[in-house]
Amino acid sequence: KIAYSEINHATSEVEKNYAYRNLVLIYLLASVGMRVGALCRLKIKDIKIANAITNLTLKGKTSDVYTVTIDHKTTEVLNRYLDFFHKEADPNDYVFYHSKPKYRIQQFDVSREIKRLVEKADIKKSITAHSFRVTFATLSYAQGMRLTEIQKRMNHKNIEQTAAYIKHTLAEVDHKWMPSLPGFTSLDPREASL
């Protein structure tokens, strides 16, 4: 799991030293729990803002489509990025692109940027795009989000997948705080309260 302080430190390094795009990548990965492939495939038309609520329509790894709502801070960061990089965007343009909006970034591009970010922030652990997904699941659960909601946001087909993310991560942390997790009575995902 990645600590909030590490995320904050890493994002401050991005803001100071790297393109704003990378900050937006990190915000989306950390706050949505999306797969890096869905991030790379995100198009302008997939972002819907209505009544101060922002929804992203994402394409899962099996081409299924699902929608997630993003928080206010992530919306703010994303809107600033879009205002700067997509002033006159075509709805079919990719949100994150190479030299032209019609050419999306690839998963290895995101991995490379995260690696640079981690090195620049002098973080001494292995952090990948998937690390943000695991962190999202764990922190969401720790903050009281129901396992079924996390499953939906992560687009898992079964609850056991989601519970495994949380079980694996919580097994590595100090267990003193586990009793305070709502509904968390066991490290066995089959016994997790829904």
C-alpha atoms as an extended CHARMM CRD file, in Angstrom:
* protein
*
       194  EXT
         1         1  LYS       CA              0.0000000000        0.0000000000        0.0000000000  PROA      1               0.0000000000
         2         2  ILE       CA              1.1510000000        3.5540000000       -0.6090000000  PROA      2               0.0000000000
         3         3  ALA       CA              0.9060000000        6.0440000000        2.2530000000  PROA      3               0.0000000000
         4         4  TYR       CA             -0.9410000000        9.3290000000        1.6710000000  PROA      4               0.0000000000
         5         5  SER       CA              2.2480000000       11.1830000000        2.5990000000  PROA      5               0.0000000000
         6         6  GLU       CA              4.0690000000        9.3350000000       -0.1930000000  PROA      6               0.0000000000
         7         7  ILE       CA              1.3160000000       10.1870000000       -2.6740000000  PROA      7               0.0000000000
         8         8  ASN       CA              1.3560000000       13.8270000000       -1.5670000000  PROA      8               0.0000000000
         9         9  HSD       CA              5.1440000000       13.9830000000       -1.7870000000  PROA      9               0.0000000000
        10        10  ALA       CA              5.1430000000       12.2810000000       -5.1760000000  PROA      10              0.0000000000
        11        11  THR       CA              2.4320000000       14.5360000000       -6.6020000000  PROA      11              0.0000000000
        12        12  SER       CA              4.2410000000       17.6480000000       -5.3340000000  PROA      12              0.0000000000
        13        13  GLU       CA              7.3440000000       16.4330000000       -7.1750000000  PROA      13              0.0000000000
        14        14  VAL       CA              5.2660000000       15.9790000000      -10.3180000000  PROA      14              0.0000000000
        15        15  GLU       CA              3.8090000000       19.4720000000      -10.0290000000  PROA      15              0.0000000000
        16        16  LYS       CA              7.2630000000       20.9860000000       -9.6310000000  PROA      16              0.0000000000
        17        17  ASN       CA              9.3130000000       18.9100000000      -12.0250000000  PROA      17              0.0000000000
        18        18  TYR       CA              7.1630000000       17.0760000000      -14.5490000000  PROA      18              0.0000000000
        19        19  ALA       CA              4.3560000000       17.7830000000      -16.9540000000  PROA      19              0.0000000000
        20        20  TYR       CA              0.9520000000       18.5380000000      -15.4760000000  PROA      20              0.0000000000
        21        21  ARG       CA             -0.3420000000       15.5440000000      -17.3890000000  PROA      21              0.0000000000
        22        22  ASN       CA              1.5200000000       13.2310000000      -15.0310000000  PROA      22              0.0000000000
        23        23  LEU       CA             -0.1520000000       14.7990000000      -12.0160000000  PROA      23              0.0000000000
        24        24  VAL       CA             -3.5360000000       14.1480000000      -13.5900000000  PROA      24              0.0000000000
        25        25  LEU       CA             -2.5390000000       10.5470000000      -14.3260000000  PROA      25              0.0000000000
        26        26  ILE       CA             -1.6430000000       10.0410000000      -10.6560000000  PROA      26              0.0000000000
        27        27  TYR       CA             -4.8320000000       11.6830000000       -9.3910000000  PROA      27              0.0000000000
        28        28  LEU       CA             -7.0010000000        9.4820000000      -11.5870000000  PROA      28              0.0000000000
        29        29  LEU       CA             -5.1590000000        6.2690000000      -10.7430000000  PROA      29              0.0000000000
        30        30  ALA       CA             -5.1910000000        7.0030000000       -7.0090000000  PROA      30              0.0000000000
        31        31  SER       CA             -8.7210000000        8.3480000000       -6.6480000000  PROA      31              0.0000000000
        32        32  VAL       CA            -10.6390000000        6.1470000000       -9.0830000000  PROA      32              0.0000000000
        33        33  GLY       CA             -8.9180000000        2.7720000000       -8.7800000000  PROA      33              0.0000000000
        34        34  MET       CA             -9.0640000000        2.3900000000      -12.5360000000  PROA      34              0.0000000000
        35        35  ARG       CA             -6.8890000000        0.0360000000      -14.5310000000  PROA      35              0.0000000000
        36        36  VAL       CA             -4.0640000000        1.7070000000      -16.4120000000  PROA      36              0.0000000000
        37        37  GLY       CA             -5.5160000000        0.3900000000      -19.6890000000  PROA      37              0.0000000000
        38        38  ALA       CA             -8.7990000000        2.2050000000      -19.0020000000  PROA      38              0.0000000000
        39        39  LEU       CA             -6.8300000000        5.3730000000      -18.2560000000  PROA      39              0.0000000000
        40        40  CYS       CA             -5.0040000000        5.1300000000      -21.5810000000  PROA      40              0.0000000000
        41        41  ARG       CA             -8.2730000000        4.5320000000      -23.4950000000  PROA      41              0.0000000000
        42        42  LEU       CA            -10.1260000000        7.4510000000      -21.8350000000  PROA      42              0.0000000000
        43        43  LYS       CA            -11.5550000000        9.8730000000      -24.4100000000  PROA      43              0.0000000000
        44        44  ILE       CA            -13.0150000000       13.3650000000      -24.0480000000  PROA      44              0.0000000000
        45        45  LYS       CA            -16.5080000000       12.0080000000      -24.7430000000  PROA      45              0.0000000000
        46        46  ASP       CA            -16.1100000000        9.6410000000      -21.7450000000  PROA      46              0.0000000000
        47        47  ILE       CA            -16.1250000000       12.5670000000      -19.3010000000  PROA      47              0.0000000000
        48        48  LYS       CA            -19.5730000000       13.8400000000      -18.3010000000  PROA      48              0.0000000000
        49        49  ILE       CA            -20.0490000000       16.7780000000      -15.9510000000  PROA      49              0.0000000000
        50        50  ALA       CA            -23.5540000000       17.6100000000      -14.7590000000  PROA      50              0.0000000000
        51        51  ASN       CA            -24.7600000000       19.3520000000      -11.6030000000  PROA      51              0.0000000000
        52        52  ALA       CA            -21.2260000000       19.5110000000      -10.1650000000  PROA      52              0.0000000000
        53        53  ILE       CA            -20.8420000000       15.7150000000      -10.5120000000  PROA      53              0.0000000000
        54        54  THR       CA            -18.2240000000       14.2510000000      -12.8160000000  PROA      54              0.0000000000
        55        55  ASN       CA            -18.6510000000       10.7520000000      -14.2240000000  PROA      55              0.0000000000
        56        56  LEU       CA            -16.1280000000        8.8180000000      -16.2440000000  PROA      56              0.0000000000
        57        57  THR       CA            -17.2620000000        6.0970000000      -18.6100000000  PROA      57              0.0000000000
        58        58  LEU       CA            -14.4940000000        3.5190000000      -18.5970000000  PROA      58              0.0000000000
        59        59  LYS       CA            -13.7720000000        0.5120000000      -20.7400000000  PROA      59              0.0000000000
        60        60  GLY       CA            -12.7660000000       -2.5600000000      -18.7450000000  PROA      60              0.0000000000
        61        61  LYS       CA            -10.1440000000       -5.0740000000      -19.7460000000  PROA      61              0.0000000000
        62        62  THR       CA            -12.7550000000       -7.2180000000      -21.5230000000  PROA      62              0.0000000000
        63        63  SER       CA            -14.2220000000       -4.2040000000      -23.3770000000  PROA      63              0.0000000000
        64        64  ASP       CA            -17.1350000000       -3.9500000000      -20.9650000000  PROA      64              0.0000000000
        65        65  VAL       CA            -18.1880000000       -0.3970000000      -20.1250000000  PROA      65              0.0000000000
        66        66  TYR       CA            -18.8400000000        0.9940000000      -16.6530000000  PROA      66              0.0000000000
        67        67  THR       CA            -19.2190000000        4.4140000000      -15.0430000000  PROA      67              0.0000000000
        68        68  VAL       CA            -17.5590000000        5.8650000000      -11.9450000000  PROA      68              0.0000000000
        69        69  THR       CA            -17.9800000000        9.2130000000      -10.2200000000  PROA      69              0.0000000000
        70        70  ILE       CA            -14.8340000000       11.1530000000       -9.3560000000  PROA      70              0.0000000000
        71        71  ASP       CA            -14.2970000000       13.4280000000       -6.3690000000  PROA      71              0.0000000000
        72        72  HSD       CA            -14.2000000000       17.2350000000       -6.4330000000  PROA      72              0.0000000000
        73        73  LYS       CA            -10.3920000000       17.5800000000       -6.1990000000  PROA      73              0.0000000000
        74        74  THR       CA             -9.8020000000       15.0990000000       -9.0380000000  PROA      74              0.0000000000
        75        75  THR       CA            -12.4550000000       16.8890000000      -11.1080000000  PROA      75              0.0000000000
        76        76  GLU       CA            -10.6870000000       20.1990000000      -10.4890000000  PROA      76              0.0000000000
        77        77  VAL       CA             -7.2920000000       18.7910000000      -11.5170000000  PROA      77              0.0000000000
        78        78  LEU       CA             -8.7910000000       17.0990000000      -14.5940000000  PROA      78              0.0000000000
        79        79  ASN       CA            -10.6560000000       20.2490000000      -15.6680000000  PROA      79              0.0000000000
        80        80  ARG       CA             -7.4950000000       22.3780000000      -15.4660000000  PROA      80              0.0000000000
        81        81  TYR       CA             -5.6990000000       19.7910000000      -17.5780000000  PROA      81              0.0000000000
        82        82  LEU       CA             -8.5180000000       19.6990000000      -20.1430000000  PROA      82              0.0000000000
        83        83  ASP       CA             -8.7080000000       23.5100000000      -20.2930000000  PROA      83              0.0000000000
        84        84  PHE       CA             -5.0210000000       23.6840000000      -21.1040000000  PROA      84              0.0000000000
        85        85  PHE       CA             -4.4840000000       20.6330000000      -23.3450000000  PROA      85              0.0000000000
        86        86  HSD       CA             -7.9050000000       20.2590000000      -24.9670000000  PROA      86              0.0000000000
        87        87  LYS       CA             -9.2390000000       23.7670000000      -25.6120000000  PROA      87              0.0000000000
        88        88  GLU       CA            -10.8770000000       22.7960000000      -28.8930000000  PROA      88              0.0000000000
        89        89  ALA       CA            -11.0900000000       19.0630000000      -28.4440000000  PROA      89              0.0000000000
        90        90  ASP       CA            -12.8690000000       16.6030000000      -30.6280000000  PROA      90              0.0000000000
        91        91  PRO       CA            -15.0260000000       14.2860000000      -28.4690000000  PROA      91              0.0000000000
        92        92  ASN       CA            -13.1010000000       11.3120000000      -29.9080000000  PROA      92              0.0000000000
        93        93  ASP       CA             -9.7150000000       12.6890000000      -28.8150000000  PROA      93              0.0000000000
        94        94  TYR       CA             -7.8660000000       10.7520000000      -26.1600000000  PROA      94              0.0000000000
        95        95  VAL       CA             -7.4950000000       12.5770000000      -22.8570000000  PROA      95              0.0000000000
        96        96  PHE       CA             -3.8500000000       11.4700000000      -22.5590000000  PROA      96              0.0000000000
        97        97  TYR       CA             -1.9420000000       11.4610000000      -25.8070000000  PROA      97              0.0000000000
        98        98  HSD       CA              1.4810000000       11.5880000000      -27.4060000000  PROA      98              0.0000000000
        99        99  SER       CA              2.0780000000       14.3000000000      -29.9520000000  PROA      99              0.0000000000
       100       100  LYS       CA             -1.5090000000       14.4320000000      -31.2090000000  PROA      100             0.0000000000
       101       101  PRO       CA             -4.8440000000       13.7760000000      -29.4170000000  PROA      101             0.0000000000
       102       102  LYS       CA             -5.6280000000       10.9720000000      -31.8760000000  PROA      102             0.0000000000
       103       103  TYR       CA             -2.6380000000        8.9310000000      -30.6210000000  PROA      103             0.0000000000
       104       104  ARG       CA             -3.2250000000        7.6890000000      -27.1000000000  PROA      104             0.0000000000
       105       105  ILE       CA             -0.4990000000        7.0160000000      -24.6030000000  PROA      105             0.0000000000
       106       106  GLN       CA              0.2780000000        3.3850000000      -23.9200000000  PROA      106             0.0000000000
       107       107  GLN       CA              0.5060000000        1.4970000000      -20.6440000000  PROA      107             0.0000000000
       108       108  PHE       CA              4.3060000000        1.4490000000      -20.8410000000  PROA      108             0.0000000000
       109       109  ASP       CA              4.2840000000        5.2750000000      -21.0920000000  PROA      109             0.0000000000
       110       110  VAL       CA              2.3650000000        5.5050000000      -17.8160000000  PROA      110             0.0000000000
       111       111  SER       CA              4.6940000000        2.9530000000      -16.2080000000  PROA      111             0.0000000000
       112       112  ARG       CA              7.7350000000        4.9270000000      -17.3330000000  PROA      112             0.0000000000
       113       113  GLU       CA              6.3460000000        8.1740000000      -15.9300000000  PROA      113             0.0000000000
       114       114  ILE       CA              5.5040000000        6.5500000000      -12.5930000000  PROA      114             0.0000000000
       115       115  LYS       CA              9.0020000000        5.0820000000      -12.4140000000  PROA      115             0.0000000000
       116       116  ARG       CA             10.5060000000        8.5370000000      -13.0370000000  PROA      116             0.0000000000
       117       117  LEU       CA              8.2180000000       10.0420000000      -10.4300000000  PROA      117             0.0000000000
       118       118  VAL       CA              9.1380000000        7.4380000000       -7.8130000000  PROA      118             0.0000000000
       119       119  GLU       CA             12.8600000000        7.9330000000       -8.4700000000  PROA      119             0.0000000000
       120       120  LYS       CA             12.5520000000       11.7300000000       -8.3280000000  PROA      120             0.0000000000
       121       121  ALA       CA             10.5760000000       11.5370000000       -5.0760000000  PROA      121             0.0000000000
       122       122  ASP       CA             13.2610000000        9.1780000000       -3.6950000000  PROA      122             0.0000000000
       123       123  ILE       CA             10.6750000000        6.5630000000       -2.6890000000  PROA      123             0.0000000000
       124       124  LYS       CA             12.4790000000        3.3380000000       -1.8620000000  PROA      124             0.0000000000
       125       125  LYS       CA              9.7920000000        0.8260000000       -2.7860000000  PROA      125             0.0000000000
       126       126  SER       CA              8.4350000000       -0.6270000000       -5.9800000000  PROA      126             0.0000000000
       127       127  ILE       CA              5.4250000000        1.3940000000       -7.1070000000  PROA      127             0.0000000000
       128       128  THR       CA              3.5520000000        0.6750000000      -10.3140000000  PROA      128             0.0000000000
       129       129  ALA       CA              0.2990000000        1.8950000000      -11.8200000000  PROA      129             0.0000000000
       130       130  HSD       CA             -1.3300000000       -1.1680000000      -10.2690000000  PROA      130             0.0000000000
       131       131  SER       CA             -0.0730000000       -0.0780000000       -6.8190000000  PROA      131             0.0000000000
       132       132  PHE       CA             -2.4830000000        2.8550000000       -7.0140000000  PROA      132             0.0000000000
       133       133  ARG       CA             -5.3580000000        0.4510000000       -7.7130000000  PROA      133             0.0000000000
       134       134  VAL       CA             -4.5060000000       -1.6490000000       -4.6590000000  PROA      134             0.0000000000
       135       135  THR       CA             -4.1070000000        1.4850000000       -2.5470000000  PROA      135             0.0000000000
       136       136  PHE       CA             -7.4660000000        2.7910000000       -3.7330000000  PROA      136             0.0000000000
       137       137  ALA       CA             -9.1940000000       -0.4380000000       -2.6540000000  PROA      137             0.0000000000
       138       138  THR       CA             -7.4940000000       -0.5640000000        0.7320000000  PROA      138             0.0000000000
       139       139  LEU       CA             -7.9750000000        3.0950000000        1.6190000000  PROA      139             0.0000000000
       140       140  SER       CA            -11.5730000000        3.1100000000        0.4140000000  PROA      140             0.0000000000
       141       141  TYR       CA            -12.3340000000        0.1530000000        2.6540000000  PROA      141             0.0000000000
       142       142  ALA       CA            -10.4570000000        1.6930000000        5.5680000000  PROA      142             0.0000000000
       143       143  GLN       CA            -12.5590000000        4.8620000000        5.1550000000  PROA      143             0.0000000000
       144       144  GLY       CA            -15.7900000000        2.9000000000        5.3460000000  PROA      144             0.0000000000
       145       145  MET       CA            -16.7120000000        2.2090000000        1.7190000000  PROA      145             0.0000000000
       146       146  ARG       CA            -18.6070000000       -1.0520000000        1.3980000000  PROA      146             0.0000000000
       147       147  LEU       CA            -16.8560000000       -3.9140000000       -0.3310000000  PROA      147             0.0000000000
       148       148  THR       CA            -19.6350000000       -4.1200000000       -2.9260000000  PROA      148             0.0000000000
       149       149  GLU       CA            -19.1420000000       -0.4430000000       -3.8630000000  PROA      149             0.0000000000
       150       150  ILE       CA            -15.3790000000       -0.9320000000       -4.1820000000  PROA      150             0.0000000000
       151       151  GLN       CA            -16.0530000000       -3.9800000000       -6.3640000000  PROA      151             0.0000000000
       152       152  LYS       CA            -18.2980000000       -1.8860000000       -8.6180000000  PROA      152             0.0000000000
       153       153  ARG       CA            -15.8030000000        0.9920000000       -8.8750000000  PROA      153             0.0000000000
       154       154  MET       CA            -12.9640000000       -1.4110000000       -9.6940000000  PROA      154             0.0000000000
       155       155  ASN       CA            -15.1210000000       -3.3200000000      -12.1900000000  PROA      155             0.0000000000
       156       156  HSD       CA            -14.4270000000       -6.6940000000      -10.5960000000  PROA      156             0.0000000000
       157       157  LYS       CA            -16.7060000000       -9.5060000000      -11.6950000000  PROA      157             0.0000000000
       158       158  ASN       CA            -16.8250000000      -11.0810000000       -8.2320000000  PROA      158             0.0000000000
       159       159  ILE       CA            -16.4630000000       -9.8560000000       -4.6800000000  PROA      159             0.0000000000
       160       160  GLU       CA            -13.6340000000      -12.3000000000       -3.9570000000  PROA      160             0.0000000000
       161       161  GLN       CA            -11.3400000000      -10.3860000000       -6.3300000000  PROA      161             0.0000000000
       162       162  THR       CA            -11.9630000000       -7.1740000000       -4.4400000000  PROA      162             0.0000000000
       163       163  ALA       CA            -11.6300000000       -8.7720000000       -1.0190000000  PROA      163             0.0000000000
       164       164  ALA       CA             -8.3170000000      -10.3280000000       -2.0900000000  PROA      164             0.0000000000
       165       165  TYR       CA             -6.8850000000       -6.8490000000       -2.7930000000  PROA      165             0.0000000000
       166       166  ILE       CA             -7.8130000000       -5.7250000000        0.6880000000  PROA      166             0.0000000000
       167       167  LYS       CA             -6.7780000000       -8.9560000000        2.4110000000  PROA      167             0.0000000000
       168       168  HSD       CA             -3.3760000000       -8.9840000000        0.7360000000  PROA      168             0.0000000000
       169       169  THR       CA             -2.6210000000       -5.3960000000        1.6350000000  PROA      169             0.0000000000
       170       170  LEU       CA             -3.9880000000       -5.4800000000        5.1700000000  PROA      170             0.0000000000
       171       171  ALA       CA             -1.9430000000       -8.5890000000        5.8950000000  PROA      171             0.0000000000
       172       172  GLU       CA              1.1750000000       -6.4410000000        5.4040000000  PROA      172             0.0000000000
       173       173  VAL       CA              0.2060000000       -3.5690000000        7.7200000000  PROA      173             0.0000000000
       174       174  ASP       CA              0.0900000000       -3.0020000000       11.4470000000  PROA      174             0.0000000000
       175       175  HSD       CA             -2.9930000000       -4.8990000000       12.6040000000  PROA      175             0.0000000000
       176       176  LYS       CA             -3.7080000000       -2.5340000000       15.5300000000  PROA      176             0.0000000000
       177       177  TRP       CA             -6.0160000000       -0.4160000000       13.3670000000  PROA      177             0.0000000000
       178       178  MET       CA             -7.8860000000       -3.3040000000       11.7120000000  PROA      178             0.0000000000
       179       179  PRO       CA            -10.6310000000       -3.6260000000       14.3650000000  PROA      179             0.0000000000
       180       180  SER       CA            -11.6890000000       -0.0640000000       13.5510000000  PROA      180             0.0000000000
       181       181  LEU       CA            -12.4960000000       -0.9760000000        9.9510000000  PROA      181             0.0000000000
       182       182  PRO       CA            -16.2770000000       -1.1080000000        9.5000000000  PROA      182             0.0000000000
       183       183  GLY       CA            -17.4720000000       -4.6590000000        8.9630000000  PROA      183             0.0000000000
       184       184  PHE       CA            -13.9770000000       -6.0920000000        8.8800000000  PROA      184             0.0000000000
       185       185  THR       CA            -13.8300000000       -9.1710000000       11.0730000000  PROA      185             0.0000000000
       186       186  SER       CA            -11.4860000000      -11.4840000000        9.2090000000  PROA      186             0.0000000000
       187       187  LEU       CA             -8.6600000000      -11.6060000000        6.7130000000  PROA      187             0.0000000000
       188       188  ASP       CA            -10.5590000000      -14.3350000000        4.8770000000  PROA      188             0.0000000000
       189       189  PRO       CA            -12.4300000000      -12.6400000000        1.9840000000  PROA      189             0.0000000000
       190       190  ARG       CA            -15.2180000000      -15.2320000000        2.2210000000  PROA      190             0.0000000000
       191       191  GLU       CA            -15.8960000000      -14.0800000000        5.7740000000  PROA      191             0.0000000000
       192       192  ALA       CA            -15.8250000000      -10.3250000000        5.0930000000  PROA      192             0.0000000000
       193       193  SER       CA            -19.0790000000       -8.6250000000        6.0190000000  PROA      193             0.0000000000
       194       194  LEU       CA            -20.8850000000       -7.0980000000        3.0980000000  PROA      194             0.0000000000
